[in-house]
Short mmCIF file of C-alpha atoms in Angstrom, two decimals:
data_model
loop_
_atom_site.label_atom_id
_atom_site.label_comp_id
_atom_site.label_asym_id
_atom_site.label_seq_id
_atom_site.Cartn_x
_atom_site.Cartn_y
_atom_site.Cartn_z
CA MET A 1 0.00 0.00 0.00
CA GLU A 2 1.56 3.26 -1.14
CA TYR A 3 0.62 6.76 0.07
CA ARG A 4 1.32 9.87 -2.01
CA GLU A 5 0.46 13.30 -0.63
CA LEU A 6 -1.33 15.41 -3.21
CA SER A 7 -0.55 19.03 -4.10
CA VAL A 8 -3.30 20.02 -1.65
CA PRO A 9 -1.72 19.46 1.79
CA GLY A 10 -3.79 17.12 3.95
CA ALA A 11 -4.91 14.87 1.08
CA TRP A 12 -3.34 11.61 -0.03
CA GLU A 13 -3.69 9.13 -2.89
CA ILE A 14 -3.54 5.53 -1.71
CA THR A 15 -2.57 2.75 -4.11
CA PRO A 16 -3.13 -0.80 -2.80
CA LYS A 17 -1.27 -3.95 -3.73
CA GLN A 18 -3.56 -6.33 -5.60
CA PHE A 19 -3.17 -10.10 -5.52
CA GLY A 20 -4.85 -11.86 -8.43
CA ASP A 21 -5.30 -15.47 -9.47
CA PRO A 22 -7.81 -17.36 -11.65
CA ARG A 23 -10.45 -16.87 -8.92
CA GLY A 24 -10.25 -13.08 -8.92
CA VAL A 25 -8.48 -10.39 -6.91
CA PHE A 26 -7.78 -9.68 -3.23
CA LEU A 27 -6.55 -6.38 -1.76
CA GLU A 28 -6.50 -4.39 1.46
CA TRP A 29 -8.18 -1.05 0.66
CA PHE A 30 -7.65 0.36 4.15
CA LYS A 31 -5.02 -0.54 6.75
CA ASN A 32 -4.57 1.37 9.98
CA GLY A 33 -0.77 1.07 10.30
CA PRO A 34 0.18 2.63 6.94
CA PHE A 35 -2.61 5.19 7.39
CA VAL A 36 -1.30 6.40 10.76
CA GLU A 37 2.26 6.48 9.45
CA ALA A 38 1.25 8.69 6.51
CA VAL A 39 -1.36 10.91 8.14
CA GLY A 40 -0.15 11.08 11.74
CA HIS A 41 -3.26 9.86 13.55
CA PRO A 42 -5.84 7.06 13.30
CA LEU A 43 -9.05 7.40 11.30
CA ASP A 44 -11.86 7.95 13.78
CA LEU A 45 -14.51 6.02 11.86
CA GLN A 46 -18.00 7.27 12.70
CA GLN A 47 -19.99 6.61 9.53
CA ALA A 48 -19.68 4.68 6.26
CA ASN A 49 -21.52 5.95 3.17
CA MET A 50 -22.15 4.61 -0.32
CA SER A 51 -23.41 6.32 -3.46
CA VAL A 52 -24.26 4.96 -6.90
CA SER A 53 -24.16 7.42 -9.80
CA ALA A 54 -25.01 7.49 -13.50
CA ALA A 55 -22.39 8.72 -15.96
CA GLY A 56 -22.14 12.51 -15.76
CA VAL A 57 -23.36 12.84 -12.18
CA LEU A 58 -21.31 15.55 -10.47
CA ARG A 59 -21.38 15.63 -6.67
CA GLY A 60 -19.82 18.41 -4.59
CA ILE A 61 -17.87 20.48 -3.79
CA HIS A 62 -18.87 19.51 -0.24
CA PHE A 63 -17.28 20.41 3.09
CA ALA A 64 -18.13 20.55 6.79
CA ASP A 65 -17.64 23.07 9.60
CA VAL A 66 -14.42 22.66 11.61
CA PRO A 67 -14.64 21.57 14.33
CA PRO A 68 -15.42 18.77 14.03
CA GLY A 69 -15.14 18.67 10.22
CA GLN A 70 -15.47 15.42 8.33
CA ALA A 71 -12.43 13.56 7.04
CA LYS A 72 -13.13 11.07 4.25
CA TYR A 73 -11.39 7.94 2.98
CA VAL A 74 -12.95 7.23 -0.41
CA THR A 75 -12.72 4.48 -3.04
CA CYS A 76 -14.70 3.25 -6.05
CA PRO A 77 -15.17 -0.56 -6.06
CA LYS A 78 -17.32 -0.49 -9.23
CA GLY A 79 -17.09 1.84 -12.23
CA ALA A 80 -14.93 4.97 -12.35
CA VAL A 81 -14.99 8.51 -10.96
CA LEU A 82 -12.66 11.48 -11.05
CA ASP A 83 -12.34 12.40 -7.37
CA VAL A 84 -11.29 15.96 -6.57
CA VAL A 85 -10.00 17.68 -3.43
CA VAL A 86 -10.07 21.48 -3.11
CA ASP A 87 -8.23 23.60 -0.56
CA ILE A 88 -10.93 25.84 0.86
CA ARG A 89 -9.06 26.77 4.06
CA VAL A 90 -8.97 30.55 4.29
CA GLY A 91 -5.40 31.66 4.93
CA SER A 92 -3.84 28.50 3.48
CA PRO A 93 -0.91 29.10 1.09
CA THR A 94 -2.66 26.77 -1.36
CA PHE A 95 -6.16 28.26 -0.96
CA GLY A 96 -8.25 27.54 -4.05
CA ARG A 97 -5.90 24.83 -5.38
CA TRP A 98 -7.38 21.50 -6.47
CA ASP A 99 -5.99 18.08 -7.23
CA SER A 100 -7.58 14.85 -8.40
CA VAL A 101 -7.30 11.07 -8.34
CA LEU A 102 -8.95 8.62 -10.74
CA LEU A 103 -10.78 6.06 -8.62
CA ASP A 104 -11.86 2.96 -10.53
CA ASP A 105 -12.25 -0.82 -10.44
CA THR A 106 -8.92 -1.38 -12.23
CA ASP A 107 -6.23 0.27 -10.06
CA ARG A 108 -8.59 0.40 -7.05
CA ARG A 109 -6.95 3.48 -5.57
CA ALA A 110 -8.41 5.45 -2.68
CA ILE A 111 -8.15 9.08 -1.62
CA TYR A 112 -8.01 10.49 1.90
CA LEU A 113 -9.12 14.06 2.60
CA SER A 114 -8.55 15.49 6.07
CA GLU A 115 -10.88 17.88 7.83
CA GLY A 116 -11.31 21.32 6.30
CA LEU A 117 -10.98 20.31 2.64
CA GLY A 118 -13.60 20.36 -0.11
CA HIS A 119 -14.57 17.15 -1.90
CA ALA A 120 -16.26 16.44 -5.22
CA PHE A 121 -16.38 13.74 -7.86
CA LEU A 122 -17.64 13.13 -11.38
CA SER A 123 -19.00 9.73 -12.39
CA LEU A 124 -17.42 8.49 -15.62
CA GLU A 125 -19.64 5.43 -16.06
CA ASP A 126 -23.19 4.35 -15.24
CA ASP A 127 -23.61 2.72 -11.84
CA SER A 128 -20.26 3.93 -10.54
CA THR A 129 -20.24 3.03 -6.85
CA VAL A 130 -18.35 5.13 -4.32
CA VAL A 131 -17.84 4.21 -0.67
CA TYR A 132 -16.68 6.65 2.00
CA LEU A 133 -15.30 6.08 5.49
CA CYS A 134 -16.09 9.25 7.44
CA SER A 135 -14.70 10.64 10.70
CA ALA A 136 -18.02 12.26 11.61
CA GLY A 137 -21.68 11.53 10.97
CA TYR A 138 -23.99 13.56 8.78
CA ASN A 139 -24.72 17.02 10.20
CA PRO A 140 -27.19 18.92 8.00
CA THR A 141 -26.62 22.24 9.76
CA GLY A 142 -22.83 22.01 9.54
CA GLU A 143 -22.33 20.87 5.96
CA HIS A 144 -22.02 23.20 2.98
CA GLY A 145 -21.08 23.35 -0.67
CA ILE A 146 -19.30 25.31 -3.39
CA HIS A 147 -20.44 25.12 -7.00
CA PRO A 148 -18.32 22.45 -8.75
CA LEU A 149 -18.23 24.44 -11.99
CA ASP A 150 -17.09 27.69 -10.34
CA PRO A 151 -14.58 29.18 -12.83
CA GLU A 152 -12.52 30.60 -9.96
CA VAL A 153 -11.76 27.07 -8.75
CA GLY A 154 -11.39 25.98 -12.38
CA ILE A 155 -11.56 22.22 -12.01
CA ASP A 156 -10.72 20.54 -15.31
CA TRP A 157 -13.62 18.10 -15.35
CA PRO A 158 -13.59 15.38 -18.05
CA THR A 159 -16.00 15.90 -20.94
CA VAL A 160 -16.18 12.24 -21.97
CA GLY A 161 -16.86 9.12 -19.97
CA ARG A 162 -14.88 5.96 -19.55
CA ASP A 163 -16.13 4.62 -22.90
CA GLY A 164 -15.49 7.89 -24.76
CA THR A 165 -19.13 8.97 -24.78
CA PRO A 166 -19.68 12.73 -24.20
CA LEU A 167 -20.82 13.52 -20.66
CA THR A 168 -23.77 15.70 -19.70
CA TYR A 169 -23.19 16.96 -16.16
CA GLN A 170 -25.99 16.26 -13.68
CA LEU A 171 -26.02 18.25 -10.43
CA SER A 172 -28.40 18.15 -7.51
CA ASP A 173 -30.56 21.21 -6.87
CA LYS A 174 -28.48 21.91 -3.77
CA ASP A 175 -25.18 21.80 -5.65
CA THR A 176 -26.59 23.90 -8.49
CA ALA A 177 -27.54 26.60 -5.99
CA ALA A 178 -24.20 26.50 -4.14
CA PRO A 179 -22.11 29.70 -4.05
CA GLY A 180 -18.76 30.21 -5.74
CA LEU A 181 -15.51 30.13 -3.77
CA SER A 182 -15.24 33.89 -3.24
CA GLU A 183 -18.89 34.21 -2.24
CA ALA A 184 -18.53 31.38 0.27
CA ARG A 185 -15.37 32.97 1.69
CA ASP A 186 -16.90 36.44 1.95
CA SER A 187 -19.99 35.06 3.71
CA GLY A 188 -17.87 33.29 6.34
CA LEU A 189 -18.80 29.75 5.29
CA LEU A 190 -15.29 28.47 4.73
CA PRO A 191 -13.04 26.96 7.41
CA ASN A 192 -10.05 28.95 8.64
CA ALA A 193 -6.64 27.36 8.02
CA ALA A 194 -5.34 28.17 11.51
CA ALA A 195 -8.44 26.72 13.18
CA VAL A 196 -8.17 23.57 11.06
CA ALA A 197 -4.49 23.17 11.95
CA GLU A 198 -5.27 23.56 15.66
CA TRP A 199 -8.04 20.97 15.41
CA LEU A 200 -5.80 18.47 13.61
CA SER A 201 -3.03 19.04 16.15
CA ASP A 202 -5.47 18.24 18.96
CA GLN A 203 -6.49 15.06 17.13
CA LYS A 204 -2.88 13.90 16.84
CA ARG A 205 -2.29 14.42 20.58
CA ARG A 206 -5.18 12.12 21.51
#
């Protein structure tokens, strides 16, 4: 299992070792030891989610208030998605930067996003299944969004699916109505980098 920190600090790409034979494939998609070594603290698992999306479904950019925030460990056991992390921490040197990992049922990578980061993904195939290990449960009053097509963020979303078919983006009503990055910052919605760092430091001391 290999960890690679992305260009957005606090996010990692995880590539598992796969063991195949005529029966199929076995892999460990999460392992606490390598996780703690890379991240610096255990994953406090509080909730596990699953979503199934048609090709073109675009979910995010979602984030949660810090504290407590919501860290996510995400993989795609069926289909393919482009998974994106965005630095939305006000005061961060990389504020507004995004990075991405292709999650699919071939390489079976995962992505980990620590508290205070924005998360989104685009489904590249019908019935793409995404599973999330989350450090906090759903909190409707403490969870927010930024429009995934905000030109200020400028995510380079794919225009064709896994099979080369053109994609038509499908957003929820909530994501369609989400503010842009600057609007969210100016309205005080976004987490503060210093507060996030303090929270993460407290987590590591526990």
